[in-house]
mmCIF file of C-alpha atoms in Angstrom:
data_model
loop_
_atom_site.group_PDB
_atom_site.id
_atom_site.type_symbol
_atom_site.label_atom_id
_atom_site.label_comp_id
_atom_site.label_asym_id
_atom_site.label_seq_id
_atom_site.Cartn_x
_atom_site.Cartn_y
_atom_site.Cartn_z
ATOM 1 C CA MET A 21 59.302 107.189 69.737
ATOM 2 C CA LYS A 22 61.292 109.880 71.554
ATOM 3 C CA VAL A 23 64.434 107.751 71.274
ATOM 4 C CA LEU A 24 64.030 107.538 67.496
ATOM 5 C CA LYS A 25 63.588 111.309 67.280
ATOM 6 C CA VAL A 26 66.789 111.950 69.287
ATOM 7 C CA LEU A 27 68.653 109.324 67.267
ATOM 8 C CA GLY A 28 67.468 110.931 64.001
ATOM 9 C CA ILE A 29 68.578 114.393 65.155
ATOM 10 C CA GLY A 30 71.968 112.991 66.195
ATOM 11 C CA ILE A 31 72.541 111.254 62.870
ATOM 12 C CA SER A 32 71.410 114.348 60.968
ATOM 13 C CA SER A 33 73.826 116.505 62.984
ATOM 14 C CA ILE A 34 76.740 114.221 62.173
ATOM 15 C CA PHE A 35 75.757 114.263 58.488
ATOM 16 C CA VAL A 36 75.566 118.084 58.442
ATOM 17 C CA PHE A 37 78.952 118.290 60.206
ATOM 18 C CA PHE A 38 80.687 116.214 57.542
ATOM 19 C CA ILE A 39 78.968 118.133 54.740
ATOM 20 C CA GLY A 40 80.270 121.364 56.339
ATOM 21 C CA ILE A 41 83.823 119.984 56.527
ATOM 22 C CA ALA A 42 83.639 118.982 52.848
ATOM 23 C CA ILE A 43 82.452 122.471 51.864
ATOM 24 C CA ILE A 44 85.175 124.201 53.898
ATOM 25 C CA THR A 45 87.821 121.904 52.414
ATOM 26 C CA GLY A 46 86.580 122.594 48.891
ATOM 27 C CA LEU A 47 86.598 126.349 49.423
ATOM 28 C CA ASN A 48 90.143 126.375 50.863
ATOM 29 C CA LYS A 49 91.589 123.965 48.293
ATOM 30 C CA ALA A 50 94.560 125.357 46.366
ATOM 31 C CA ASP A 51 94.105 125.747 42.615
ATOM 32 C CA PRO A 52 97.079 123.991 40.993
ATOM 33 C CA ASP A 53 97.225 126.382 38.030
ATOM 34 C CA GLU A 54 97.389 129.408 40.318
ATOM 35 C CA THR A 55 99.450 127.966 43.170
ATOM 36 C CA PHE A 56 101.741 125.086 42.249
ATOM 37 C CA ILE A 57 102.511 125.698 38.553
ATOM 38 C CA PRO A 58 103.847 129.264 39.083
ATOM 39 C CA PHE A 59 105.910 128.023 42.046
ATOM 40 C CA LEU A 60 107.475 125.289 39.912
ATOM 41 C CA GLU A 61 108.124 127.586 36.954
ATOM 42 C CA GLN A 62 109.751 130.244 39.156
ATOM 43 C CA GLN A 63 111.668 128.088 41.612
ATOM 44 C CA MET A 64 112.953 125.124 39.571
ATOM 45 C CA PRO A 65 115.498 127.228 37.632
ATOM 46 C CA GLN A 66 116.766 128.489 41.005
ATOM 47 C CA VAL A 67 116.775 124.994 42.533
ATOM 48 C CA THR A 68 118.926 123.751 39.665
ATOM 49 C CA ASN A 69 121.630 126.249 40.551
ATOM 50 C CA TRP A 70 122.347 123.589 43.193
ATOM 51 C CA ASP A 71 122.573 126.004 46.144
ATOM 52 C CA LEU A 72 121.840 123.835 49.169
ATOM 53 C CA ASP A 73 120.787 126.750 51.401
ATOM 54 C CA PHE A 74 118.298 127.956 48.795
ATOM 55 C CA ILE A 75 116.868 124.470 48.243
ATOM 56 C CA GLN A 76 116.428 123.935 51.975
ATOM 57 C CA SER A 77 114.729 127.343 52.330
ATOM 58 C CA LEU A 78 111.963 126.036 50.052
ATOM 59 C CA MET A 79 111.481 122.827 52.021
ATOM 60 C CA ILE A 80 109.425 121.974 55.084
ATOM 61 C CA GLU A 81 111.401 121.450 58.274
ATOM 62 C CA GLN A 82 110.787 117.677 58.365
ATOM 63 C CA ALA A 83 112.286 117.307 54.884
ATOM 64 C CA VAL A 84 115.401 119.296 55.794
ATOM 65 C CA SER A 85 115.946 117.328 58.993
ATOM 66 C CA SER A 86 115.444 113.963 57.237
ATOM 67 C CA ALA A 87 119.153 113.905 56.325
ATOM 68 C CA THR A 88 122.377 115.059 57.896
ATOM 69 C CA PRO A 89 124.263 118.045 56.432
ATOM 70 C CA GLU A 90 126.834 115.618 55.046
ATOM 71 C CA GLN A 91 124.130 113.554 53.327
ATOM 72 C CA TRP A 92 122.608 116.716 51.857
ATOM 73 C CA GLN A 93 125.999 117.769 50.529
ATOM 74 C CA MET A 94 126.545 114.358 48.917
ATOM 75 C CA TYR A 95 123.086 114.533 47.312
ATOM 76 C CA ILE A 96 123.722 118.020 45.905
ATOM 77 C CA GLU A 97 127.138 116.965 44.578
ATOM 78 C CA LYS A 98 125.556 113.993 42.800
ATOM 79 C CA ILE A 99 122.554 115.785 41.263
ATOM 80 C CA SER A 100 124.631 118.809 40.263
ATOM 81 C CA THR A 101 126.296 116.532 37.693
ATOM 82 C CA LEU A 102 123.098 117.027 35.665
ATOM 83 C CA GLY A 103 124.524 120.418 34.742
ATOM 84 C CA LYS A 104 122.605 123.545 33.851
ATOM 85 C CA LEU A 105 118.847 123.487 33.377
ATOM 86 C CA GLU A 106 118.048 124.480 29.810
ATOM 87 C CA HIS A 107 114.270 124.319 30.062
ATOM 88 C CA ILE A 108 111.271 122.619 31.615
ATOM 89 C CA GLU A 109 109.660 120.427 28.960
ATOM 90 C CA GLY A 110 106.557 119.429 30.876
ATOM 91 C CA ILE A 111 104.790 119.626 34.224
ATOM 92 C CA GLN A 112 102.415 116.792 35.035
ATOM 93 C CA LEU A 113 100.150 116.656 38.094
ATOM 94 C CA GLU A 114 100.157 113.049 39.310
ATOM 95 C CA ASN A 115 98.044 113.341 42.442
ATOM 96 C CA MET A 116 96.464 115.997 44.623
ATOM 97 C CA ASN A 117 94.482 115.940 47.852
ATOM 98 C CA THR A 118 93.253 118.429 50.397
ATOM 99 C CA ARG A 119 92.609 117.951 54.112
ATOM 100 C CA THR A 120 91.183 120.224 56.711
ATOM 101 C CA SER A 121 92.005 119.647 60.374
ATOM 102 C CA PHE A 122 89.549 120.193 63.199
ATOM 103 C CA THR A 123 91.262 123.523 63.859
ATOM 104 C CA GLY A 124 90.257 124.655 60.372
ATOM 105 C CA ASN A 125 93.733 124.596 58.811
ATOM 106 C CA THR A 126 93.625 123.332 55.238
ATOM 107 C CA THR A 127 96.624 121.617 53.629
ATOM 108 C CA THR A 128 96.756 120.790 49.941
ATOM 109 C CA THR A 129 99.319 118.203 48.843
ATOM 110 C CA ALA A 130 100.260 117.788 45.193
ATOM 111 C CA VAL A 131 102.634 115.366 43.497
ATOM 112 C CA TYR A 132 104.236 116.599 40.275
ATOM 113 C CA LEU A 133 106.484 114.974 37.703
ATOM 114 C CA LEU A 134 108.595 117.438 35.724
ATOM 115 C CA SER A 135 110.311 116.636 32.437
ATOM 116 C CA LEU A 136 113.532 118.637 32.363
ATOM 117 C CA GLN A 137 116.239 119.233 29.804
ATOM 118 C CA PHE A 138 119.711 119.775 31.244
ATOM 119 C CA SER A 139 122.976 120.541 29.483
ATOM 120 C CA THR A 140 123.894 116.860 29.959
ATOM 121 C CA GLY A 141 120.581 115.467 28.701
ATOM 122 C CA PRO A 142 117.015 114.768 29.801
ATOM 123 C CA ALA A 143 115.925 114.144 33.385
ATOM 124 C CA HIS A 144 112.814 114.079 35.504
ATOM 125 C CA ALA A 145 112.076 115.487 38.925
ATOM 126 C CA ARG A 146 109.329 114.256 41.238
ATOM 127 C CA LEU A 147 108.184 116.752 43.837
ATOM 128 C CA ILE A 148 105.660 116.576 46.620
ATOM 129 C CA LEU A 149 104.455 120.091 47.346
ATOM 130 C CA LEU A 150 102.448 121.294 50.346
ATOM 131 C CA TYR A 151 100.314 124.416 50.363
ATOM 132 C CA THR A 152 98.889 126.108 53.456
ATOM 133 C CA GLU A 153 97.425 129.579 53.827
ATOM 134 C CA GLU A 154 100.056 130.470 56.438
ATOM 135 C CA GLY A 155 103.155 128.990 54.801
ATOM 136 C CA GLY A 156 102.405 129.146 51.089
ATOM 137 C CA VAL A 157 103.989 126.447 48.925
ATOM 138 C CA LYS A 158 106.792 124.331 50.383
ATOM 139 C CA ILE A 159 108.596 121.247 49.111
ATOM 140 C CA GLN A 160 108.057 118.083 51.145
ATOM 141 C CA HIS A 161 110.028 115.779 48.840
ATOM 142 C CA LEU A 162 112.341 116.317 45.865
ATOM 143 C CA LYS A 163 113.902 113.569 43.794
ATOM 144 C CA PHE A 164 115.754 113.819 40.489
ATOM 145 C CA LEU A 165 115.650 110.893 38.093
ATOM 146 C CA ALA A 166 118.111 110.561 35.214
ATOM 147 C CA ASP A 167 120.296 107.928 33.588
ATOM 148 C CA ARG A 168 123.297 110.127 34.341
ATOM 149 C CA LEU A 169 122.661 109.783 38.085
ATOM 150 C CA MET A 170 122.961 105.978 37.807
ATOM 151 C CA GLN A 171 126.630 106.166 36.744
#
């Protein structure tokens, strides 16, 4: 009987632990309308000035180091053929998740698809954004999609 009591307390403790983690994660979760949308609206016009240093300043370190400086320069030269951004036609949240580590740090990841109108025609951009309390919003991945880029 004592074994069942100890086992019940142990299982209850584990259950309470996971409920606590879920509550903490929910409380620290970034609100997309207050966090990611303003970032996209403010930064995308700057990103489309095609300044490599500025773009990399918005990215996480792993994203910047995923390519050599020469590869980055080639990418910027290619996507800059899209021309000048005229306006953002739409911002669509594709996916979002939040995780809290055992240290209590919460990271919210969001995937957005942007419909953009450039001087050369329409395009899309897919971004993976990360939000942490310490670092704010950073870009993990940025990819432009347009017929013009296929030429």
